[in-house]
Coordinates of C-alpha atoms in Angstrom, one line a residue:
M3 CA 0.4 0.0 0.1
K4 CA 1.0 3.3 -1.1
S5 CA 1.7 6.3 1.7
T6 CA -0.4 8.8 2.4
L7 CA 2.0 11.5 1.3
V8 CA 2.5 9.5 -2.1
A9 CA -1.2 8.9 -2.4
Q10 CA -2.2 12.2 -1.9
P11 CA 1.0 14.9 -2.9
W12 CA -0.8 17.8 -2.5
L13 CA -1.3 16.8 1.6
G14 CA 2.5 15.6 1.8
A15 CA 2.8 20.0 0.7
L16 CA 0.4 21.2 2.6
L17 CA 1.9 19.3 5.7
L18 CA 5.4 20.3 4.7
L19 CA 4.2 24.0 4.6
M20 CA 2.6 23.7 7.8
T21 CA 6.1 22.9 9.3
L22 CA 8.0 25.2 7.4
Q23 CA 5.6 28.0 9.3
A24 CA 5.9 26.4 12.2
P25 CA 9.2 28.7 13.8
L26 CA 7.8 31.5 12.1
A27 CA 4.2 31.2 13.9
N28 CA 6.2 30.8 17.4
A29 CA 7.8 33.5 16.3
F30 CA 5.2 36.1 15.8
S31 CA 3.6 35.3 18.4
S32 CA 6.4 35.7 21.0
S33 CA 7.1 39.2 19.5
D34 CA 3.7 39.9 19.4
A35 CA 3.2 39.5 23.0
C36 CA 2.6 42.7 25.2
V37 CA 5.7 45.1 25.8
I38 CA 5.4 48.5 27.1
T39 CA 8.3 50.8 26.1
M40 CA 9.8 53.5 27.8
G41 CA 12.3 56.2 26.6
Y42 CA 14.6 58.0 28.7
R43 CA 17.4 60.4 28.3
T44 CA 20.8 58.8 28.2
S45 CA 21.9 60.6 31.4
E46 CA 21.1 59.9 35.2
R47 CA 18.7 61.1 37.2
L48 CA 19.1 59.7 40.5
P49 CA 17.6 58.0 42.5
F50 CA 15.3 57.4 39.5
I51 CA 17.0 56.3 37.2
G52 CA 21.0 55.2 36.4
D53 CA 23.4 56.9 33.9
E54 CA 22.7 54.6 30.3
P55 CA 23.4 51.4 30.7
N56 CA 21.9 50.9 33.9
N57 CA 18.0 51.4 34.0
T58 CA 17.7 50.7 38.0
G59 CA 15.9 53.1 40.2
F60 CA 12.5 54.1 40.6
Y61 CA 11.1 54.5 37.5
H62 CA 12.2 50.8 36.4
D63 CA 10.5 49.3 39.8
L64 CA 7.5 51.5 39.4
Y65 CA 6.6 50.8 35.9
Q66 CA 7.9 47.4 35.9
A67 CA 5.1 46.7 38.5
A68 CA 2.4 48.5 37.1
A69 CA 2.9 46.1 33.6
D70 CA 3.4 43.0 35.3
K71 CA 0.1 43.6 36.7
I72 CA -1.5 44.2 33.6
G73 CA 0.3 41.6 31.6
C74 CA 3.0 43.3 29.9
K75 CA 7.1 43.4 30.0
L76 CA 8.8 46.8 30.9
N77 CA 11.1 47.7 27.9
I78 CA 13.9 50.7 28.3
V79 CA 15.2 52.7 25.5
R80 CA 17.5 55.3 26.4
A81 CA 18.2 58.3 23.2
P82 CA 19.2 61.7 24.0
K83 CA 16.3 63.4 24.7
L84 CA 15.7 65.6 21.6
R85 CA 15.1 62.2 20.0
I86 CA 13.1 60.3 22.9
L87 CA 10.5 62.9 22.6
R88 CA 10.4 63.0 18.6
D89 CA 10.1 58.7 18.8
L90 CA 7.2 59.3 21.5
K91 CA 5.5 61.6 18.4
L92 CA 5.9 58.8 16.1
G93 CA 4.7 56.1 18.4
N94 CA 8.4 54.2 18.1
I95 CA 8.6 54.5 22.3
D96 CA 5.2 54.0 24.4
F97 CA 5.5 56.4 27.2
Y98 CA 8.2 58.9 28.8
P99 CA 8.2 58.5 32.9
G100 CA 8.0 61.8 33.7
L101 CA 7.0 64.5 31.5
N102 CA 5.6 67.9 31.9
F103 CA 2.2 69.3 31.0
T104 CA 2.1 71.8 27.5
E105 CA -0.3 72.1 24.9
D106 CA 2.4 71.2 22.5
R107 CA 2.7 68.3 24.1
A108 CA -1.1 66.9 24.3
K109 CA -1.5 66.5 20.6
Y110 CA 0.8 63.5 20.7
A111 CA 0.7 62.4 24.5
H112 CA -1.8 61.5 26.8
F113 CA -1.2 62.1 30.3
I114 CA -0.8 59.5 33.0
P115 CA -0.8 60.7 37.0
N116 CA 2.2 58.3 38.2
G117 CA 1.3 58.4 42.2
L118 CA 4.0 61.6 42.4
S119 CA 4.1 64.9 42.9
Q120 CA 6.5 67.0 42.3
R121 CA 7.6 71.0 42.1
A122 CA 9.7 72.7 39.8
I123 CA 12.5 74.8 42.2
G124 CA 15.7 77.1 41.3
I125 CA 19.3 76.3 42.7
S126 CA 21.7 79.0 42.2
R127 CA 25.2 79.9 43.9
A128 CA 25.6 80.6 47.9
G129 CA 24.9 85.2 47.7
A130 CA 23.0 85.3 44.6
A131 CA 20.0 87.5 44.8
D132 CA 16.6 86.2 45.9
I133 CA 15.0 85.0 43.0
R134 CA 10.7 84.9 42.9
T135 CA 9.6 84.9 39.3
I136 CA 12.0 83.8 36.4
E137 CA 12.1 87.2 35.4
Q138 CA 13.8 88.2 38.0
L139 CA 17.1 86.5 36.4
V140 CA 16.7 89.0 33.7
N141 CA 17.3 92.1 35.8
N142 CA 20.1 90.0 37.3
K143 CA 21.8 89.5 34.5
M144 CA 21.6 85.5 35.5
T145 CA 22.0 82.9 32.7
L146 CA 19.7 80.0 33.2
L147 CA 20.6 76.3 32.8
I148 CA 18.2 74.3 31.0
A149 CA 18.5 70.8 29.0
P150 CA 18.1 70.8 25.1
G151 CA 14.3 69.8 24.4
S152 CA 13.5 70.2 28.5
Y153 CA 9.7 72.0 29.9
D154 CA 10.1 76.1 29.4
F155 CA 8.4 76.7 32.6
G156 CA 5.6 77.7 30.8
G157 CA 7.3 80.7 28.6
L158 CA 11.2 82.0 29.4
P159 CA 10.8 85.9 29.4
D160 CA 12.3 88.4 26.5
R161 CA 16.2 88.6 26.4
I162 CA 16.6 86.3 29.5
Q163 CA 19.9 84.6 28.4
V164 CA 19.9 80.7 28.4
R165 CA 22.8 78.1 28.1
K166 CA 21.9 75.1 27.2
P167 CA 24.5 71.7 27.4
P168 CA 23.6 68.7 26.0
E169 CA 22.5 66.0 27.6
L170 CA 22.4 68.2 30.9
N171 CA 22.1 66.3 33.8
V172 CA 21.9 67.6 37.6
S173 CA 25.1 66.4 38.5
K174 CA 26.6 68.9 35.7
A175 CA 24.3 71.4 36.2
L176 CA 25.6 71.6 39.7
D177 CA 29.4 71.2 38.7
Y178 CA 28.8 74.2 35.7
L179 CA 27.1 76.8 38.7
L180 CA 30.5 76.2 40.4
S181 CA 32.5 77.1 37.8
N182 CA 30.2 80.0 36.7
Q183 CA 29.4 79.0 33.4
G184 CA 26.0 79.3 34.3
D185 CA 23.7 80.8 37.0
F186 CA 20.8 79.5 38.0
F187 CA 19.3 76.0 37.0
I188 CA 15.2 75.0 37.6
Y189 CA 14.6 71.6 38.6
D190 CA 12.6 69.3 40.9
Q191 CA 12.7 69.8 44.1
T192 CA 13.2 66.3 45.5
T193 CA 15.8 65.2 43.1
L194 CA 18.0 68.5 43.7
H195 CA 17.6 67.6 48.3
Y196 CA 19.0 64.0 46.9
Y197 CA 21.7 65.3 44.9
L198 CA 22.8 67.8 47.4
N199 CA 23.3 65.3 50.1
D200 CA 26.5 64.4 48.2
R201 CA 27.7 68.0 48.2
D202 CA 28.6 71.1 50.2
P203 CA 25.2 72.6 50.8
T204 CA 26.7 75.7 51.6
Q205 CA 27.9 76.3 48.3
F206 CA 24.1 77.0 47.3
K207 CA 21.5 78.6 47.7
L208 CA 18.2 77.1 47.2
H209 CA 14.6 79.4 45.8
Y210 CA 11.4 77.8 46.8
D211 CA 9.6 80.6 45.5
C212 CA 10.6 81.2 41.9
C213 CA 8.6 78.3 39.6
Q214 CA 6.1 76.2 40.6
L215 CA 3.1 75.1 42.5
P216 CA 3.6 71.7 44.2
Q217 CA 1.2 69.4 41.5
E218 CA 1.2 66.3 39.9
M219 CA 3.8 64.5 38.4
Y220 CA 2.7 62.4 34.4
L221 CA 4.0 60.5 32.2
G222 CA 3.4 61.1 28.6
F223 CA 2.3 57.8 26.5
S224 CA 1.8 58.3 23.3
K225 CA -1.1 58.8 21.0
K226 CA 0.3 56.5 18.2
S227 CA 0.8 54.3 20.3
R228 CA -0.3 50.3 19.5
H229 CA -1.5 50.6 23.0
Y230 CA -3.2 53.6 23.1
R231 CA -7.0 54.0 22.1
G232 CA -8.9 57.6 22.8
R233 CA -12.4 58.1 22.9
H234 CA -14.5 61.0 23.4
N235 CA -14.5 62.8 26.6
P236 CA -18.7 63.9 27.4
N237 CA -16.7 65.9 30.4
Y238 CA -14.4 68.5 28.4
R239 CA -15.1 71.7 28.4
A240 CA -14.0 73.5 25.3
D241 CA -14.1 77.3 27.1
N242 CA -11.9 76.0 29.4
P243 CA -7.6 75.1 29.2
I244 CA -6.6 72.0 27.5
S245 CA -4.8 70.2 30.5
P246 CA -4.2 66.7 32.4
D247 CA -7.7 67.0 33.6
N248 CA -9.6 68.9 30.8
N249 CA -8.8 67.0 27.7
P250 CA -11.2 66.2 24.4
T251 CA -10.0 62.8 24.3
V252 CA -9.6 60.1 27.6
L253 CA -8.4 56.2 27.3
A254 CA -10.7 53.9 25.9
P255 CA -11.0 51.1 29.2
D256 CA -10.6 48.5 26.4
S257 CA -6.8 49.9 25.9
K258 CA -3.6 48.5 27.2
A259 CA -2.6 52.6 28.2
F260 CA -5.9 52.2 30.0
Q261 CA -5.0 49.4 32.1
F262 CA -1.5 50.8 32.5
A263 CA -3.5 54.4 34.1
K264 CA -5.4 51.6 36.1
A265 CA -2.8 49.8 37.7
L266 CA -0.9 52.5 38.3
A267 CA -3.8 54.4 40.4
A268 CA -4.1 50.9 42.1
M269 CA -0.6 51.3 43.5
D270 CA -1.0 54.7 44.8
S271 CA -4.8 54.0 46.1
Q272 CA -3.0 50.6 48.6
G273 CA 0.3 52.4 49.3
E274 CA 2.1 50.3 47.2
T275 CA 3.8 53.5 45.1
Q276 CA 5.0 55.1 48.5
R277 CA 6.6 52.3 49.7
L278 CA 8.6 52.2 46.3
Y279 CA 9.5 55.8 47.4
S280 CA 10.3 55.6 50.7
K281 CA 13.0 52.9 49.4
Y282 CA 14.4 55.5 47.0
F283 CA 14.5 58.4 48.3
G284 CA 13.7 57.9 52.1

């Protein structure tokens, strides 16, 4: 008796094709698994994240835990900040972990609370004049250090002197201040306090009232991410400014972005975020 494969050549060809395609199918299933990609600049922001390629820190632990809760894995990509923001616009990365809200950024990113609060304050060399508004930097002829692609604090005044060293981080900014290569730097209060633990605090002056009131901290989720889907916000007020709480669209409940936001909110309400924060900030 002839074998079935010989008697019915089409069946043999079909089985052979299925055998050849099996590894491809398995590879597709693996690559199609839920992966959420976080993008961040190459320089450190301790204790949130280390200098590339060291991704350990608060951001990793917070967002890995949230991803785990929705059955996803966290992938972290590092590149200069301007490139990361471009990739956020294009959907090549899914989110940026701590992004200040602006109306321009709201065009390509959905802002999700991450459970932290933040407040931008100023730092200068000791002996500098008291700065309560950014406009005073102009009158005092002080040069503001600012990283390329960073938030402009709601708009900078005309005639302000600005210096933008590439890949500027807190540690480098403090060095620039002490070497008279800049006079003023604005950054998150908690982070500045963390870095000053390893410095002589008498060399610096903090300006708490210059720049920002305490506010929620947000991650920016790309609107071109495959994990994002929005729908009309019935509570949107067109007569009010766009903000994280007043946006024309909200996250669709069947999207991974919505599940990710829900997981972060649950971590915050259950105290998990605060426990992680205490681990890194004391």
